[in-house]
Amino acid sequence: MAHQRSYPFPAIKGSKSGASMKCPVCQGSGMKISIRQLGPSMIQQMQHPCNDCKGTGETINDKDRCTQCKGEKVVQEKKVLEVNVDKGMQNGQRITFPGEADEAPDTVTGDIVFILQQKEHPKYKRKGDDIFYEHTLSLTEALCGFQFILTHLDGRQLLIKSQPGEVVKPDQFKAINDEGMPMYQRPFMKGKLYIHFTVEFPDSLSPEQCKALETVLPPRAGAQLTDMEIDECEETTMHDVNIEEEMRRKQAQSQEAYDEDDDMHGGGAQRVQCAQQ
C-alpha cells in the first residue's frame, strides 16, 4: 500500500547556510497575543500561534531558504507499506507500523495504524471463529432425508447429508467441527460451521395426499374429539395475518386514541391549588 509522509530533511535546518533567526513578529515565542475591544472598559485577550513562523519562533531569510524543503525542514516521500493480514484476524483488529507517521524535527514520530473492516458475504455470516450458513429444506427433505453440496469460502465442495431416518425440524441448527474460521495465531485450529435449517411447507394438500400421509404419520390430536364435544363448541374461522404489520397497526391506533383522550382533557392533569384561609 503506497503511503505519502513527511520526513526530516537531512540538514533539518531549512536553510542553505543552516542559519535561522528569531521571528521578529512574535520575538521567538511562537505565539501572538491579540486584544479585542468588547465594550466600554471591556477587552478580550487571545493567544494563538504566530502565522509568520507557524509557531516555531524562527524565520529564515528568503534568499537563504532551502530550495528542496522550502524552509519547512521536512520533505515529502512516498513509501510502500506491506500490510499482512494473518489468518483468523477479526473485524476491527489493528495492524500497527511503529514510527511510520509524519516526522518533524524535535518531535516524537507517531505510528500508522490500519483497522481491518470485514466485508459481508451474501451467504455466510461470521461470529468470532464460527461461521453460520442458512439453508432451506422442502418438507419431504426434512422428513425423508436430504443431501446437498455446499461450496465453502475456500472453494472446497462439502457434501452435507442427513442420517437415515433423521427428521430435521424448522429452525434447527447442525454443527460441523473444524469447518469454521481459522483461529488467530493458531491457524491450524478452526471454529465450527453452523447450518441453520428452515423448512418450506407446501401451500396446500389434496385429500388423497392427506390420506396417504395419515397412514405413516402419528394420529391427529383433533381426531379424538367426540361429536358431542364438537357440538358444544362455537366454530371459528382463521385467516392469514402478517403479525409484524398487525402489531404496528395496533400500536398506531393506540397512540391515536391516547392523543385524542389527551386533547379532550386539556392536554394533561389539572393543577391543584391550595385552599385560601
PDB file of C-alpha atoms in Angstrom, residues 256-270:
ATOM      1  CA  GLU A 256     -54.049   7.965  18.153  1.00  0.00           C
ATOM      2  CA  ALA A 257     -56.563   7.063  20.901  1.00  0.00           C
ATOM      3  CA  TYR A 258     -54.170   8.333  23.561  1.00  0.00           C
ATOM      4  CA  ASP A 259     -53.664  11.632  21.722  1.00  0.00           C
ATOM      5  CA  GLU A 260     -57.417  12.153  21.332  1.00  0.00           C
ATOM      6  CA  ASP A 261     -58.005  11.474  25.049  1.00  0.00           C
ATOM      7  CA  ASP A 262     -55.234  13.922  25.945  1.00  0.00           C
ATOM      8  CA  ASP A 263     -56.815  16.657  23.781  1.00  0.00           C
ATOM      9  CA  MET A 264     -60.236  16.133  25.384  1.00  0.00           C
ATOM     10  CA  HIS A 265     -58.841  16.645  28.900  1.00  0.00           C
ATOM     11  CA  GLY A 266     -56.952  19.809  28.133  1.00  0.00           C
ATOM     12  CA  GLY A 267     -53.559  18.310  27.489  1.00  0.00           C
ATOM     13  CA  GLY A 268     -52.906  16.800  30.883  1.00  0.00           C
ATOM     14  CA  ALA A 269     -53.796  16.764  34.541  1.00  0.00           C
ATOM     15  CA  GLN A 270     -55.206  19.918  36.110  1.00  0.00           C
TER      16      GLN A 270
END
